Short mmCIF file of C-alpha atoms in Angstrom, two decimals:
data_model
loop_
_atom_site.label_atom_id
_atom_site.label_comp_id
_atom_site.label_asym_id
_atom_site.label_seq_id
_atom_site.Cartn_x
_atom_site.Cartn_y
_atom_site.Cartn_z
CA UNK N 1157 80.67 82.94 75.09
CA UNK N 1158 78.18 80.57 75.83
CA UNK N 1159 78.02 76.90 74.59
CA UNK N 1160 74.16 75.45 74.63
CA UNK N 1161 74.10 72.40 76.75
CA UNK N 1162 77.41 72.26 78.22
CA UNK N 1163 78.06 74.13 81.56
CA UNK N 1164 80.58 76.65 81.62
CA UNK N 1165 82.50 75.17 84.48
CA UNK N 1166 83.43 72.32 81.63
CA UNK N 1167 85.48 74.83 78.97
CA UNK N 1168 88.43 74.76 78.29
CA UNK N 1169 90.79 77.27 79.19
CA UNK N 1170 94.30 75.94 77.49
CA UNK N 1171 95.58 73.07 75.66
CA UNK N 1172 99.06 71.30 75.58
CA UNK N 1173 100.88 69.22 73.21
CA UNK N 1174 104.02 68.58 71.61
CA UNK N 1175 105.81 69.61 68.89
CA UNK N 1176 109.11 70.24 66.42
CA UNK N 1177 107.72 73.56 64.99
CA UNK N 1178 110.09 76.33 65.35
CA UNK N 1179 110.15 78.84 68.28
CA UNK N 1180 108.66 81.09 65.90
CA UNK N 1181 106.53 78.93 64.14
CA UNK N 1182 107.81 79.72 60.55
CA UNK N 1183 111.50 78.26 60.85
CA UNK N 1184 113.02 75.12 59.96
CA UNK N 1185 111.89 72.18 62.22
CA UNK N 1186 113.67 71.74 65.54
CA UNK N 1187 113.35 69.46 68.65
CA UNK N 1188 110.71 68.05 70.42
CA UNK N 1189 109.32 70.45 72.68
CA UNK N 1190 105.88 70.92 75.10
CA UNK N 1191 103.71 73.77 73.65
CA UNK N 1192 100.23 75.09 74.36
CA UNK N 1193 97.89 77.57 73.36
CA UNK N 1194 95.11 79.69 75.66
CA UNK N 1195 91.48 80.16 75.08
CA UNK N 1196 91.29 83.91 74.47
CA UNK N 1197 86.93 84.35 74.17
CA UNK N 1198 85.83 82.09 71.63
CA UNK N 1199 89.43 81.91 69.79
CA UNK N 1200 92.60 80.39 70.68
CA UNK N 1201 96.01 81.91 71.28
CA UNK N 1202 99.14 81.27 68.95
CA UNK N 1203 101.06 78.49 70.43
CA UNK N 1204 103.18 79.15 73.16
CA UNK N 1205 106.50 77.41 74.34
CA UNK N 1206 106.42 75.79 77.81
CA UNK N 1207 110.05 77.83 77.98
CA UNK N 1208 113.21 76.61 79.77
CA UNK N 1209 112.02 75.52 82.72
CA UNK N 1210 110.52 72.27 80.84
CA UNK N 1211 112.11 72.46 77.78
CA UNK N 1212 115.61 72.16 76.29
CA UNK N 1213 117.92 71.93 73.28
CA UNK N 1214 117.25 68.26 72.93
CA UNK N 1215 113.31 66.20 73.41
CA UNK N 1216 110.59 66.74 76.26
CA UNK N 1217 107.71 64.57 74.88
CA UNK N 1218 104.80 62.54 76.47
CA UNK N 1219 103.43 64.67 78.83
CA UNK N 1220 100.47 63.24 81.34
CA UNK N 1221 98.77 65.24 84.03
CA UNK N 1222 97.87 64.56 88.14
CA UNK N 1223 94.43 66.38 88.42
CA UNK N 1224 96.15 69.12 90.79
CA UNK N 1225 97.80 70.40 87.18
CA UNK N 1226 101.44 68.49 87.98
CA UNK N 1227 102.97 67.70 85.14
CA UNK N 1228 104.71 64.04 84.11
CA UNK N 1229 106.96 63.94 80.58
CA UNK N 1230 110.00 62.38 79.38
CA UNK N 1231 113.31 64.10 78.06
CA UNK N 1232 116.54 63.24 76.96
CA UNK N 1233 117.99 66.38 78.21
CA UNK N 1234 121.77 65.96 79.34
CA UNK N 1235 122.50 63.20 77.87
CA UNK N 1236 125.66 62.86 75.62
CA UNK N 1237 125.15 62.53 71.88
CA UNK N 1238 125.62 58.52 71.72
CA UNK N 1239 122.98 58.29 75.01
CA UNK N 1240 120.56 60.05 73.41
CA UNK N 1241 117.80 57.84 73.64
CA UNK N 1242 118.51 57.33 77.51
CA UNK N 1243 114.99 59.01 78.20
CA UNK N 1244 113.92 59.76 81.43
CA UNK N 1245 111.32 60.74 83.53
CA UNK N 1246 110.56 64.39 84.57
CA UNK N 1247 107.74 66.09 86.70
CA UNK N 1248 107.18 69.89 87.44
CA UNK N 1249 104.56 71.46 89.40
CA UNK N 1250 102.60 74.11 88.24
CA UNK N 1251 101.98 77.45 90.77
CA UNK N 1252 101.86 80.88 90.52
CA UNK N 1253 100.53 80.55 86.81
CA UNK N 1254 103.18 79.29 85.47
CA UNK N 1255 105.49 75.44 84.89
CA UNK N 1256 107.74 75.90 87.77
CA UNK N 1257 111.55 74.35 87.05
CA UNK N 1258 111.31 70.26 86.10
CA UNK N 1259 112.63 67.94 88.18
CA UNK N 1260 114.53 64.29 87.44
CA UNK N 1261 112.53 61.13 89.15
CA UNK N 1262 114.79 59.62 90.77
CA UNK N 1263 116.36 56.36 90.38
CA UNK N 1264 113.35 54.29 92.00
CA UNK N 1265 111.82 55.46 88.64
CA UNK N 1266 114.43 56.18 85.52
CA UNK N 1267 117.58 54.43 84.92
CA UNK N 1268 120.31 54.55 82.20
CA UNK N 1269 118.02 53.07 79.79
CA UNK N 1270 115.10 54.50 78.30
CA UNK N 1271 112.33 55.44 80.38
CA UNK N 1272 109.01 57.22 78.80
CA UNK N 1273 105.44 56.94 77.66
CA UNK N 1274 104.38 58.05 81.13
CA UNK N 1275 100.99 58.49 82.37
CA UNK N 1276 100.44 59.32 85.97
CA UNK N 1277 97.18 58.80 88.19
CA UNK N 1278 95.21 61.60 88.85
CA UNK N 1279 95.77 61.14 92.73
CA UNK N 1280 99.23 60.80 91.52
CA UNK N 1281 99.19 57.50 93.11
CA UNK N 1282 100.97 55.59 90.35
CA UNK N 1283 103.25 55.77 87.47
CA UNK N 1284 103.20 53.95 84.52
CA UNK N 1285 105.67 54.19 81.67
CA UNK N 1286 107.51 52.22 79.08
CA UNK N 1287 111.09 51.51 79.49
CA UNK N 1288 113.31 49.49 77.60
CA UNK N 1289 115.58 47.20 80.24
CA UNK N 1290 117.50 44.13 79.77
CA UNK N 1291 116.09 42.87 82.39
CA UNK N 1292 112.54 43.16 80.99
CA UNK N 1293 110.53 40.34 79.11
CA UNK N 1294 110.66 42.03 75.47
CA UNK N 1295 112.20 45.10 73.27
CA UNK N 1296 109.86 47.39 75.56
CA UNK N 1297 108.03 46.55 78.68
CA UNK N 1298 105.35 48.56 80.61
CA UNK N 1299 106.99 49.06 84.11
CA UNK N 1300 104.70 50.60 87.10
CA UNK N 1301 105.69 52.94 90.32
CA UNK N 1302 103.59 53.51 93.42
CA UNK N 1303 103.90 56.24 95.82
CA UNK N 1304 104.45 55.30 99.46
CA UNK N 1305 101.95 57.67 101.03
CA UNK N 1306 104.83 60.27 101.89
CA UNK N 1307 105.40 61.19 98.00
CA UNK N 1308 108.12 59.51 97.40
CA UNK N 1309 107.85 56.56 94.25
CA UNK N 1310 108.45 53.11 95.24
CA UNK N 1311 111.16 50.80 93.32
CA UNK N 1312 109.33 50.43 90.16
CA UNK N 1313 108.09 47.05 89.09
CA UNK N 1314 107.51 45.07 85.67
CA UNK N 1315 103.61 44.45 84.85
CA UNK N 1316 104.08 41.27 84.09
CA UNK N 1317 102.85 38.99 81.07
CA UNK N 1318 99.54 40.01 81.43
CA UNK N 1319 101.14 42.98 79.74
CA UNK N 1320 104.02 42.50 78.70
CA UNK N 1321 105.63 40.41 75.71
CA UNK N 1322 108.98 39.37 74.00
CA UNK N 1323 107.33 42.75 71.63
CA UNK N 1324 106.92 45.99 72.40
CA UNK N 1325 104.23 47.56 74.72
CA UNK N 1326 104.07 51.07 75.14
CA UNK N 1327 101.59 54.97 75.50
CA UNK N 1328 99.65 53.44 78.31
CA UNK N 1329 96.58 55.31 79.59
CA UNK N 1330 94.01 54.73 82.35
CA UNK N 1331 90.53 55.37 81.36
CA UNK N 1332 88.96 58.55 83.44
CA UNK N 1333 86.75 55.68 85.55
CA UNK N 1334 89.87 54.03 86.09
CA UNK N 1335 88.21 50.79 84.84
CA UNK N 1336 90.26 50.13 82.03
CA UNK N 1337 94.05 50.10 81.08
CA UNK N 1338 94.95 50.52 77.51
CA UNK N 1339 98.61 50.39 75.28
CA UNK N 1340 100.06 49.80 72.26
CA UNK N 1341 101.59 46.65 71.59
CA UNK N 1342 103.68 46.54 67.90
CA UNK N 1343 101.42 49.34 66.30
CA UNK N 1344 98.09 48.01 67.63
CA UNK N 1345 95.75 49.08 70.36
CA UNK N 1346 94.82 46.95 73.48
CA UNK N 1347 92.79 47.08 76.48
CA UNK N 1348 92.06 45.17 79.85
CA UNK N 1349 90.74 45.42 83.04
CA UNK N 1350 92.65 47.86 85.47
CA UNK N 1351 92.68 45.78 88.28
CA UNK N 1352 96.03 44.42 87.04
CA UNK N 1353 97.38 47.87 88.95
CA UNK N 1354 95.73 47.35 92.38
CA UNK N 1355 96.85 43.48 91.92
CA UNK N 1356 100.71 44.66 91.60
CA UNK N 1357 99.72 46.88 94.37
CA UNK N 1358 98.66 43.68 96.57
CA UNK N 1359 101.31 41.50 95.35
CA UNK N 1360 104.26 43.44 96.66
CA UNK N 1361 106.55 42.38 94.14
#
């Protein structure tokens, strides 16, 4: 199939996103899983389950991408019933066509609070998520991670009131430029310059 004006090296080949539907589609609702579907010619597959390897019995939700295809998400997997909303932070490489086995950040990263929201840096040089910490400034703060050159995340670090607020800040993203850092704050959307990353970088607190 051919699209006038846009180069074929730009299609795309699959999709992801999350979802409650049933495993077959038609059931009652279930939980939170990651799905995606596969251009087949000009149509789309049905939607496919990411399988066990990502998902589980409980949520796997928020799902951001390095540009090498690794996966970042958050899950509440293994947590006891009254620690269910202990989310934390998951990543899982992808080779050999297929989502191999997720694996737990460590503890540089999650904690025994809630930890998700992610988005990762396409160079996979940073992590930013929302977690919800007494130790934080409001009812959710944006916290950031940098890797230390070997590929291991650094102790992650508040962002600070130029972010954060005695609210809730959360779903941040970094604009494909990397110019601009936006998030939710209480239901609304807001925006400002990403140099507040490479200024946490610098500031080695």
């Amino acid at each position: 199939m051919e699209v006038s004006g846009v180069p074929k090296a730009q299609y795309i080949s699959d999709f992801r996103f999350i979802s409650d539907r049933a495993l077959d589609g038609q059931g009652e609702k279930k939980d939170i899983d990651i799905w995606y579907i596969e251009r087949q010619g000009s149509k789309w597959s049905e939607p496919i389950n990411a399988g066990p390897a990502i998902n589980s019995p409980k949520n796997e939700y928020y799902i951001s991408f390095t540009g090498q295809g690794k996966m970042y998400f958050s899950s509440n997997k293994g947590t006891a019933p009254e620690q269910d909303k202990n989310y934390d932070v998951y990543s899982a490489q992808f080779a050999k066509g297929a989502f191999q086995p997720a694996q737990k950040l460590g503890a540089a990263v999650n904690s025994e609070h809630y930890e998700a929201d992610v988005f990762v840096a396409p160079d996979e040089r940073y992590l930013i998520y929302c977690a919800e910490r007494p130790d934080g400034q409001g009812q959710g703060d944006l916290w950031i991670s940098f890797q230390d050159g070997q590929g291991a995340w650094l102790p992650a670090k508040n962002m600070g009131s130029v972010i954060n607020t005695p609210g809730y800040e959360f779903c941040p993203f970094v604009s494909a430029d990397g110019r601009y850092l936006f998030f939710s704050r209480d239901g609304d959307i807001y925006w400002l310059s990403a140099q507040v990353i490479q200024d946490l970088k610098q500031s080695g607190k």
